[in-house]
XYZ file of C-alpha atoms in Angstrom:
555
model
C 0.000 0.000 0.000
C 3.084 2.290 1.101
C 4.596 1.639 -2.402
C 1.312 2.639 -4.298
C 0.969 5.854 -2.144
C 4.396 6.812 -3.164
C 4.115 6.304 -6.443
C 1.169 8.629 -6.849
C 3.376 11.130 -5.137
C 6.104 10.677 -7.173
C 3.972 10.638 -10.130
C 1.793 13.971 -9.325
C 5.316 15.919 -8.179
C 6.588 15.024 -11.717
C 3.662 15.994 -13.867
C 3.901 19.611 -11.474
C 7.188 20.034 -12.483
C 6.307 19.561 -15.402
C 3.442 21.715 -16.074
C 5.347 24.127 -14.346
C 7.953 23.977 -16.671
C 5.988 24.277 -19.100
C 4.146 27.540 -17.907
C 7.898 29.125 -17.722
C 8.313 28.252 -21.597
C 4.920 29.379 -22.260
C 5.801 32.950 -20.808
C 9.282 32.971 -21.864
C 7.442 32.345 -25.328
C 4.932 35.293 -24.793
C 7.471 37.583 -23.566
C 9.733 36.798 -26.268
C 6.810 37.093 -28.780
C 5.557 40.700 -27.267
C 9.028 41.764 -27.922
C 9.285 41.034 -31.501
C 6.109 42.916 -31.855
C 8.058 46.095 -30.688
C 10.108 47.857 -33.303
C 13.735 48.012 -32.916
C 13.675 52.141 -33.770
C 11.023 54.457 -33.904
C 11.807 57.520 -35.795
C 9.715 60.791 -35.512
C 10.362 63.226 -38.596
C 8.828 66.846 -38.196
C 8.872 68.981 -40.970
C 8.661 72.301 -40.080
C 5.671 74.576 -41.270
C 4.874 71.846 -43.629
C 1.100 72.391 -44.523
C -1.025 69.598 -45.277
C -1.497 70.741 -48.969
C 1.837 70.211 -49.700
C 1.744 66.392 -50.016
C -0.938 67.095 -52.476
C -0.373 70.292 -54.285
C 3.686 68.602 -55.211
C 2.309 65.207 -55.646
C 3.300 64.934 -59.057
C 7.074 66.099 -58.574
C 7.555 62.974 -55.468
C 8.840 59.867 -56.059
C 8.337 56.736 -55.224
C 10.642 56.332 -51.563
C 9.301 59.590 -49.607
C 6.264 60.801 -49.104
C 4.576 58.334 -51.184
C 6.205 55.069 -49.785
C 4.772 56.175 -46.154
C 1.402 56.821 -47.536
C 1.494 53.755 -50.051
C 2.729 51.684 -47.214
C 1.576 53.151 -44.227
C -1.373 54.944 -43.010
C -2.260 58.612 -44.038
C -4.496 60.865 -41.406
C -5.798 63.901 -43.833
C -7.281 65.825 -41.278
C -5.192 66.315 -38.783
C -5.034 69.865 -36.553
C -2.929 71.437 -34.222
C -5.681 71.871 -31.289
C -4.198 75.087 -29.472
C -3.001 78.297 -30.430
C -0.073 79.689 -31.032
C 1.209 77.248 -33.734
C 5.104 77.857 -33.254
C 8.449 76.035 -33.572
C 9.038 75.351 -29.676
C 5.177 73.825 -28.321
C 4.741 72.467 -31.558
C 7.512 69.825 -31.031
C 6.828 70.195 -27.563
C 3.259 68.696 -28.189
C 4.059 66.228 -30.834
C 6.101 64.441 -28.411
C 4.456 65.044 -24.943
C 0.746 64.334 -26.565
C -0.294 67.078 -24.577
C -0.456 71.310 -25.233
C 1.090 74.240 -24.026
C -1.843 74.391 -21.463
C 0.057 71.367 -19.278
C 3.394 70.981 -21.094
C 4.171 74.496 -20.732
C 5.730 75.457 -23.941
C 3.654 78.114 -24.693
C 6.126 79.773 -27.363
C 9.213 80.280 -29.273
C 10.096 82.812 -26.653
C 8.235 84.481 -23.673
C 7.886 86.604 -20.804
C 8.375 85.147 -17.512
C 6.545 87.001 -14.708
C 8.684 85.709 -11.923
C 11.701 86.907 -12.937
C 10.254 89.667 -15.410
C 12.454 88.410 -18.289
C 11.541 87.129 -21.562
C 12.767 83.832 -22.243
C 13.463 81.292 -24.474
C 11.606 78.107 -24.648
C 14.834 75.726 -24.893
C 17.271 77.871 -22.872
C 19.547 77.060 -19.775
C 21.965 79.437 -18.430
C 22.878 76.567 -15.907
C 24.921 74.218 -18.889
C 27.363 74.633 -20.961
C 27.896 74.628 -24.528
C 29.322 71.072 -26.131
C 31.407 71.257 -29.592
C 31.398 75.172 -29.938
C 32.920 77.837 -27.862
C 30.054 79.647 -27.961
C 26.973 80.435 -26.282
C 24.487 77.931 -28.891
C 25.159 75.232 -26.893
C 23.430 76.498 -23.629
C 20.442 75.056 -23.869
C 18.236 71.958 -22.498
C 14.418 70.527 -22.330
C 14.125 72.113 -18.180
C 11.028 74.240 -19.140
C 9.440 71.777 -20.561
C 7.342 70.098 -17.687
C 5.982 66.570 -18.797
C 8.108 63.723 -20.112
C 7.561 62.840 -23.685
C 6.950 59.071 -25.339
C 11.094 59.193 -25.538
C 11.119 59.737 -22.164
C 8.567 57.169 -21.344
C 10.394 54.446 -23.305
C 13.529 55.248 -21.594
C 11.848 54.657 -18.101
C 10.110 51.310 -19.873
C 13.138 49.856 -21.027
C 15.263 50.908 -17.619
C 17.423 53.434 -19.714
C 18.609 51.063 -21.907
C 16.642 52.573 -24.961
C 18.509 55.003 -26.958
C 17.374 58.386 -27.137
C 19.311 60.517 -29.748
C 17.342 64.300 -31.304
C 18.914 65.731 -34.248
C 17.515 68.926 -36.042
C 19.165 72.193 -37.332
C 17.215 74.267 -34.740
C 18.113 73.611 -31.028
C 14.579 73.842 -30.102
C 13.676 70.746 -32.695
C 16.209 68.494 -31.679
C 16.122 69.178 -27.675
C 12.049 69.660 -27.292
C 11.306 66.237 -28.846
C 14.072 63.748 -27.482
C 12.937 64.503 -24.018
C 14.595 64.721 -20.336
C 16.613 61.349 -20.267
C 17.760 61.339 -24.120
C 21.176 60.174 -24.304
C 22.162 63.267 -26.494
C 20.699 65.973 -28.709
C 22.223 67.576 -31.739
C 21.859 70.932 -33.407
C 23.524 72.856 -35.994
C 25.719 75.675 -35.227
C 26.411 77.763 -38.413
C 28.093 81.285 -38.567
C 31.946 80.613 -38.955
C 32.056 77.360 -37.724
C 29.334 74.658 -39.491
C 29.354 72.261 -37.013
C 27.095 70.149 -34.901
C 26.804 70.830 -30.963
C 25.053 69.704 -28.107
C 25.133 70.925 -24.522
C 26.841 69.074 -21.055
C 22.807 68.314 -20.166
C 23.470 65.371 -22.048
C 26.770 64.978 -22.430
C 30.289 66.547 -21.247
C 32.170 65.698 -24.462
C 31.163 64.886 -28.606
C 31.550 61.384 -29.336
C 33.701 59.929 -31.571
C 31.107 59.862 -34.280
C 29.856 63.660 -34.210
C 33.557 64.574 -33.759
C 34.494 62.578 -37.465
C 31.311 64.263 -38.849
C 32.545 67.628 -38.131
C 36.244 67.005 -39.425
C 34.826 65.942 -43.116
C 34.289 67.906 -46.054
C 30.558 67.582 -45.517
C 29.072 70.850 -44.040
C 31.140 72.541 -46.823
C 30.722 70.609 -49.820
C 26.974 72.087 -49.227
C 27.847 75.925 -50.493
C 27.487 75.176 -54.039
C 24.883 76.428 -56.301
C 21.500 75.371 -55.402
C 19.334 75.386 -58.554
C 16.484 73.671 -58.725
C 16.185 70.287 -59.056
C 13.488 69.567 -61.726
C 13.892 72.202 -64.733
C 11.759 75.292 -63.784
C 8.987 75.053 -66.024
C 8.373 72.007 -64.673
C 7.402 73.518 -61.239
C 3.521 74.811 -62.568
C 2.513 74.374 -58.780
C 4.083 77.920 -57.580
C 3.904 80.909 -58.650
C 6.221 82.665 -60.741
C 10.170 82.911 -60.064
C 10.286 86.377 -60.388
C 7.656 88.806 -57.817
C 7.348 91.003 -55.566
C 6.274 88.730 -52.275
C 10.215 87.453 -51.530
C 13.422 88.335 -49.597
C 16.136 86.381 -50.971
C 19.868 86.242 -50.086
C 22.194 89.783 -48.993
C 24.344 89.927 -52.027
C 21.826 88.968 -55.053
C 19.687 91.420 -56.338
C 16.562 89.051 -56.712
C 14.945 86.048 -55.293
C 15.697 83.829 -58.308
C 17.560 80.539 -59.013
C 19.945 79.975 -59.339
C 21.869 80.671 -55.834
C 25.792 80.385 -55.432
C 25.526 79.548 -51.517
C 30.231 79.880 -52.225
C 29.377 83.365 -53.443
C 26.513 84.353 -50.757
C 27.690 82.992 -47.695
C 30.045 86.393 -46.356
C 26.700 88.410 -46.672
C 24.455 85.695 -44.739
C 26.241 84.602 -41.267
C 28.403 81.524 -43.219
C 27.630 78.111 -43.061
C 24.022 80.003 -41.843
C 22.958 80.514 -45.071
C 22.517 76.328 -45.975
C 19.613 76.361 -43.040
C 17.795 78.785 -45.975
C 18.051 76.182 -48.758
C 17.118 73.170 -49.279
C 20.403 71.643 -48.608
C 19.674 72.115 -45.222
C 17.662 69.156 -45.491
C 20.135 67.323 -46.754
C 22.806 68.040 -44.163
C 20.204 66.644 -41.751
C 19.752 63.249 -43.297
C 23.656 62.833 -43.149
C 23.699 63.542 -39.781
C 20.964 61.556 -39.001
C 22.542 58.529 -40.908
C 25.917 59.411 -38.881
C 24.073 58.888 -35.925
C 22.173 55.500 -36.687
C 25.321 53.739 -37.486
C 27.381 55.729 -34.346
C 24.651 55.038 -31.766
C 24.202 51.686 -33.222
C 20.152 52.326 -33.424
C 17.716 49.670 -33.680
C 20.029 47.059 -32.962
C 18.824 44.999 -30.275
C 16.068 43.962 -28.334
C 15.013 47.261 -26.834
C 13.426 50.177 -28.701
C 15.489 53.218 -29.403
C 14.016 56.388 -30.334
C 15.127 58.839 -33.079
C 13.452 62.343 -33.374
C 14.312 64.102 -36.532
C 13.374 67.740 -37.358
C 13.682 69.536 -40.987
C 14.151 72.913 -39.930
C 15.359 74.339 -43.515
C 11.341 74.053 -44.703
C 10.797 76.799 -42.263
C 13.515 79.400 -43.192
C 12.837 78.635 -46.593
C 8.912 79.264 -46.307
C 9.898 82.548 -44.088
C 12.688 83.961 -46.793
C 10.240 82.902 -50.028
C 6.678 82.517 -48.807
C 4.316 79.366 -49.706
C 4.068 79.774 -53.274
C 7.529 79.852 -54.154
C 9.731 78.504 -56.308
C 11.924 77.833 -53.563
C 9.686 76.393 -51.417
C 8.495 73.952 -53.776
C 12.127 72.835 -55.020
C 13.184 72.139 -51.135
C 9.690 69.785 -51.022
C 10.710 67.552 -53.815
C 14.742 67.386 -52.393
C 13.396 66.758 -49.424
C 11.889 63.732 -50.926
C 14.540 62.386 -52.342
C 16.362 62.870 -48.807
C 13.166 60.856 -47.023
C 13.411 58.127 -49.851
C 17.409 58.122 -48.800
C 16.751 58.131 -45.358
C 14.328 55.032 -45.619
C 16.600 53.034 -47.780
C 19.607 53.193 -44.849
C 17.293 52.421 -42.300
C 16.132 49.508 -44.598
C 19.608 48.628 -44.731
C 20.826 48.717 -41.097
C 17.861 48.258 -38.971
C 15.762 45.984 -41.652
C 12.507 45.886 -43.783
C 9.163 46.184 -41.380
C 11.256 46.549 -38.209
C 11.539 50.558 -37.672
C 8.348 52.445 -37.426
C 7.693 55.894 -38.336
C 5.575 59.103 -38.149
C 5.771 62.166 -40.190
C 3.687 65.702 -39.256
C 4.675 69.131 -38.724
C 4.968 71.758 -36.242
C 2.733 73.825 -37.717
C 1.554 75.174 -41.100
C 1.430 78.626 -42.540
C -0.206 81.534 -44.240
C -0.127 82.786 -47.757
C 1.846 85.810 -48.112
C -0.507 88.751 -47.015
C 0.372 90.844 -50.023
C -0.164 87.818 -52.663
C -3.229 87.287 -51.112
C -4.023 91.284 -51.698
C -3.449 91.297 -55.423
C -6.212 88.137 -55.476
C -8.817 90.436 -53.616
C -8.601 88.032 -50.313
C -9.192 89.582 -47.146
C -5.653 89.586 -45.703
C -2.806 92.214 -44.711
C -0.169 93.313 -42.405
C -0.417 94.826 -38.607
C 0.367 98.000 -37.044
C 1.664 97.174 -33.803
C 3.266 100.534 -33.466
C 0.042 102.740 -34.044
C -1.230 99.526 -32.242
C 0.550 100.327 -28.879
C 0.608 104.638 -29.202
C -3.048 104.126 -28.970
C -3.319 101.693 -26.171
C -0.288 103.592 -23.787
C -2.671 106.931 -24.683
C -5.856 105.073 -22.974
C -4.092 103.842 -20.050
C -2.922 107.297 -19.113
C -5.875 108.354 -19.839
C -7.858 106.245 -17.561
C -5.186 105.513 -14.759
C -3.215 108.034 -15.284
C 0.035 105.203 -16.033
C 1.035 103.082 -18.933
C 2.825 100.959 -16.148
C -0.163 98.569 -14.832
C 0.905 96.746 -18.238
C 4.548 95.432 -17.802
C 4.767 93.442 -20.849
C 2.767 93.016 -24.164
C 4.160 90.007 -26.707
C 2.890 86.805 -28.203
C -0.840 88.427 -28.345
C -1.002 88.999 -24.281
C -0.727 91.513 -22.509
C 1.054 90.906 -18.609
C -0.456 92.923 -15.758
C 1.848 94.580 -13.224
C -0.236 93.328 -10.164
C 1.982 95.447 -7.887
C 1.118 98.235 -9.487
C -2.582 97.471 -9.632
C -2.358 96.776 -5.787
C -0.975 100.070 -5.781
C -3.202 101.948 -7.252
C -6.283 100.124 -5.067
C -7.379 98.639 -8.714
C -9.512 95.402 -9.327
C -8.218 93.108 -11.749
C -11.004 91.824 -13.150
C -12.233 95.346 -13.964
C -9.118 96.094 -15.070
C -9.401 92.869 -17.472
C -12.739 93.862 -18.825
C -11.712 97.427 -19.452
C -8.839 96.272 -21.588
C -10.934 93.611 -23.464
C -12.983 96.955 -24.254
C -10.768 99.120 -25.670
C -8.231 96.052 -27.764
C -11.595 94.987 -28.941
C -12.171 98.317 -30.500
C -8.566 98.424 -32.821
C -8.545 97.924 -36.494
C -7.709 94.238 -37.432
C -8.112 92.694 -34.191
C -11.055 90.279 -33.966
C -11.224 88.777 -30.223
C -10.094 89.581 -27.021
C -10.341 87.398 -24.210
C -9.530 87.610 -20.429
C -7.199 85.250 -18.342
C -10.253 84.720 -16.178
C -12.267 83.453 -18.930
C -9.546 81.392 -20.121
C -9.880 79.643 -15.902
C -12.861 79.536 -15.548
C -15.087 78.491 -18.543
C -15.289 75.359 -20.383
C -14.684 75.746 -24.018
C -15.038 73.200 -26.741
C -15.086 74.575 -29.723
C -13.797 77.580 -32.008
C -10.727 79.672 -31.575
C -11.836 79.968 -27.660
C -11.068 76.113 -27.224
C -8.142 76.785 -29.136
C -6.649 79.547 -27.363
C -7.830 77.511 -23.587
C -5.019 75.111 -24.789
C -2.596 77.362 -25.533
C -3.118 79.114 -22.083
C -0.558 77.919 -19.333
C -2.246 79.748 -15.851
C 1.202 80.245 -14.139
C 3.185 81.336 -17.791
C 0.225 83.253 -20.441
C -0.751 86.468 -20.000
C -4.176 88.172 -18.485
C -5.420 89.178 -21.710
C -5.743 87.167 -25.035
C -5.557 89.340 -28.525
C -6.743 87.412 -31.393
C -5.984 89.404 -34.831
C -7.978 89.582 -38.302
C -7.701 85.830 -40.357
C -4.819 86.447 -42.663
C -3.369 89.466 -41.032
C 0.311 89.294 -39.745
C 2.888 90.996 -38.200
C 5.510 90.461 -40.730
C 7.733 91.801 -43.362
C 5.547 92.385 -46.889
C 7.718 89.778 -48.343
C 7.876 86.174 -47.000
C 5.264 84.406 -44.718
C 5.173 83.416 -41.169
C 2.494 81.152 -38.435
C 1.277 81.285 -35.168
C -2.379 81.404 -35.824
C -5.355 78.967 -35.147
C -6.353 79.031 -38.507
C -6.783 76.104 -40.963
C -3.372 77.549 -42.976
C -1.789 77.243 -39.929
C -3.083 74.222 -37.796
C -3.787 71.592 -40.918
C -0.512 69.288 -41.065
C 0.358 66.092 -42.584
C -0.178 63.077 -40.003
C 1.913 59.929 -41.818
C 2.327 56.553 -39.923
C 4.468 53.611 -41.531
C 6.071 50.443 -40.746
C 6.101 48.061 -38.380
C 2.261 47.393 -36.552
C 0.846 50.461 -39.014
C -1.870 49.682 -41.150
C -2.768 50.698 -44.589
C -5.156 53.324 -45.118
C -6.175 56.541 -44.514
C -9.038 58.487 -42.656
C -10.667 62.197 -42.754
C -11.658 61.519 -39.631
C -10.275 64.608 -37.387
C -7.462 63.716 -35.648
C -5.004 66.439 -33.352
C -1.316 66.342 -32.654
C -2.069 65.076 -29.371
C -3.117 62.169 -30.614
C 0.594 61.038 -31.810
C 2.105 60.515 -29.033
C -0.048 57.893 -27.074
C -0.256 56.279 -30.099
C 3.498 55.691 -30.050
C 2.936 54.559 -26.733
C 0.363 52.234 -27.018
C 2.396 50.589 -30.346
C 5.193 49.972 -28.147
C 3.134 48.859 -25.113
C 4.508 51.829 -22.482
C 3.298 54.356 -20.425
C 1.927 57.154 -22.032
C 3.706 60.622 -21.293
C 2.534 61.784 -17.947
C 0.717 65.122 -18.739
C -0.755 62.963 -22.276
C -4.454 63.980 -23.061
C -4.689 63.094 -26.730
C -6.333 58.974 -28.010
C -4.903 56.116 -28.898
C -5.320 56.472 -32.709
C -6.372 52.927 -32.722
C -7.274 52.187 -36.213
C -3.924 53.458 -37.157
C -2.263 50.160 -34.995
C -1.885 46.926 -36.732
């Protein structure tokens, strides 16, 4: 009887084991399997001031590797918004990455005015580091006003910091913004005498090997050449004529025509400056980018790296030539040829359907004014010096100071609440008052107070727009909203900032691996990119996130 017992013991603790070996395979299996489904790289591309009518209007002129190869291949959102005002360089990346808006993520521009320290600052900017690769002052600069983590973040925290992290752009603010508070290094271009790419001891005390070899090559300066355009010229029907009246150009060459000897130009245009103006910035971005693929090793093991990439050159150019340039449209079809370059490395060294990637912008932009004028569309250019003689002559008027306003910029104007404490004044009347008499100028077509912006609930329109935008302890106490297609802005060129359809509409492009194929009108907002990201890769979203998972985008 003792021998039977003991068998069944011996039999059931055998069989345990056993099961129990196999549950370990079984979630060695999964875990293995829930791995694979992660990419090895993601790689976010931002194009600056890219509008969405851009992938359409130059259709004709891409190939077959760019633009078209992510929307062929991957899935294409066509109505996709920036959901805040102001559309700008600095909380557009900002909110690409973070999947948030200026409201929580505090970017709330380019540059602003701090009412602690009664400074304007800028939005990437850190006395407290030092500059890495240049003597110079570029280099001082890091993400610490930026106050939520972004998905690079997130999947540096997910994969215990072993994730890479690397941000390259020509603009400091595109490169640092996006790869986050824990990326192992970003990169920016430092122009002027030097040409070189720097980064700042936030990151990093020293360049690696890598950016050091980069800078030493011909590279940087076998871009001043002549930039002509790339298709012959009457070829490029979808902009406007060569020769007009709505462009800068280059110091040094009496019209904004191709061709452009950069060799020739570059004494009269800050140096090696002058390439972030052509479309060869582009291209000096891609080779860095490729530099730092094979130098970081990206997407070469098991855990995800991350690779932000912005094309700053699109915005210079669209600034210098406007939207319906000649220019602008050449640097659109190099730029897809760089893209289609870009893809094939990444094919090469991280593999087929193993990298995934998005493609938007930081914002759009607006027809220039004066174009617009000779078409008979509503549209023109702002007096902000009339503008503020008029306002400083109410003030004085009716408290007998200009000073109860310490600062107007960015469309806000900053109380001094001493001096309103001062002068035994309410600040709610004094908001009201001033909503009044802004409300009242020529070309301005809302005005909204800091107290509105607290304490009502807005969903829709400019209002919800602006509520986005506003950061309580950083915006101003009163919100100026100018005329649709009225700027303050040199007559030739174009600029952004608006939350108007020119400037919010952007190109939304997911491809590779776990992206469908398709595409949707369905609205979708920047927001929405980032815990999308997240949920592909199975991490925590960014902690101040309040965009959706784009779910019919995932595979």
């Amino acid at each position: 009887m003792k021998r039977i017992f003991s068998l069944i013991i011996f039999l059931f603790l055998f069989c345990s084991c056993g099961a129990q070996e196999n549950v370990n395979d079984n979630v060695l299996v999964e875990m293995q399997n829930e791995t694979n489904l992660r990419p090895k790289l993601v790689v976010g591309i931002v194009v600056d001031q890219m509008r969405y009518d851009y992938l359409t209007r130059f259709e004709s002129k891409f190939g077959e590797g760019g633009f078209k190869r992510m929307i062929n291949e991957g899935f294409n959102c066509k109505n996709n918004h920036f959901n805040y005002v102001p559309t700008y360089t600095g909380p557009g990346h900002a909110s690409v990455y973070t999947g948030t808006t200026p409201k929580y993520h505090g970017i709330i521009s380019n540059n602003w005015y701090d009412k602690n320290i009664k400074e304007t600052v800028y939005c990437a900017q850190d006395d407290s580091v030092a500059s890495v690769g240049t003597e110079t002052t570029a280099g001082k600069m890091s993400p610490h006003r930026m106050l939520t983590t972004t998905v690079a973040d997130e999947n540096r925290l997910f994969t215990q910091m072993r994730g890479k992290t690397i941000g390259i752009a020509i603009k400091d603010r595109g490169a640092i913004l996006p790869a986050g508070h824990t990326a192992n290094a970003a990169y920016w271009f430092h122009g002027k005498d030097e040409g070189v790419w720097i980064t700042s001891t936030f990151y990093r005390d020293d360049l690696p090997q890598w950016v050091n070899d980069f800078n030493s090559s011909d590279i940087v300066k076998s871009y001043l050449k002549v930039w002509d355009t790339y298709k012959p010229i009457e070829t490029y029907i979808e902009s406007g004529s060569d020769l007009n009246e709505y462009e800068r150009g280059f110091k040094g060459k009496s019209t904004a025509t191709f061709p452009y000897d950069l060799a020739a130009l570059q004494s009269e245009n800050d140096g090696y400056d002058i390439l972030k103006t052509t479309a060869y910035g582009n291209s000096l971005t891609v080779d860095f980018a490729l530099a730092a693929i094979k130098g970081e090793n990206l997407g070469q093991d098991k855990d995800t790296d991350v690779l932000t990439v912005s094309f700053s050159s699109t915005d210079y150019v669209g600034h210098n030539f406007g939207v319906n340039s000649k220019e602008i449209e050449d640097t659109y079809i190099r730029l897809d040829k760089d893209l289609e370059r870009f893809f094939n490395y990444l094919d090469e060294k991280v593999g087929v359907g193993e990298y995934t990637a998005f493609l938007t912008a930081d914002h759009g932009a607006v027809d220039v004014p004066a174009y617009l004028q000779s078409l008979k569309i509503p549209s023109g250019y702002l007096d902000y010096n009339d503008r503020k003689a008029r306002f400083q002559e109410f003030l004085n008027e009716k408290y007998g100071t200009i000073d109860i306003v310490e600062n107007v910029s960015n469309n806000q104007l900053f109380f001094n609440k001493e001096k309103l404490k001062e002068l035994g004044l309410d600040i709610h009347d004094v908001e009201q008052a001033l909503v009044d008499e802004q409300i009242s100028y020529p070309n301005i077509a809302k005005v909204y107070t800091a107290t509105a912006m607290n304490s009502t609930n807005f969903t829709t329109g400019i209002e919800a727009l602006l509520q986005n935008g506003f950061n309580q302890k950083r915006s101003g106490d009163v919100i100026v909203v100018d005329d649709i297609a009225y700027i303050a802005y040199s007559k030739k060129g174009s600029t952004h900032g608006s939350g108007l359809n020119y400037d919010t509409h952007v190109p939304l492009l997911f491809f590779g691996k776990g992206i469908k194929h398709g595409e949707t009108y369905n609205k979708t907002i920047i927001p929405d990119i980032a815990p999308t990201i997240s949920a592909l890769l199975g991490i925590s979203f960014p902690n101040g996130a309040t965009g959706d998972v784009l779910g019919f985008v995932i595979d």
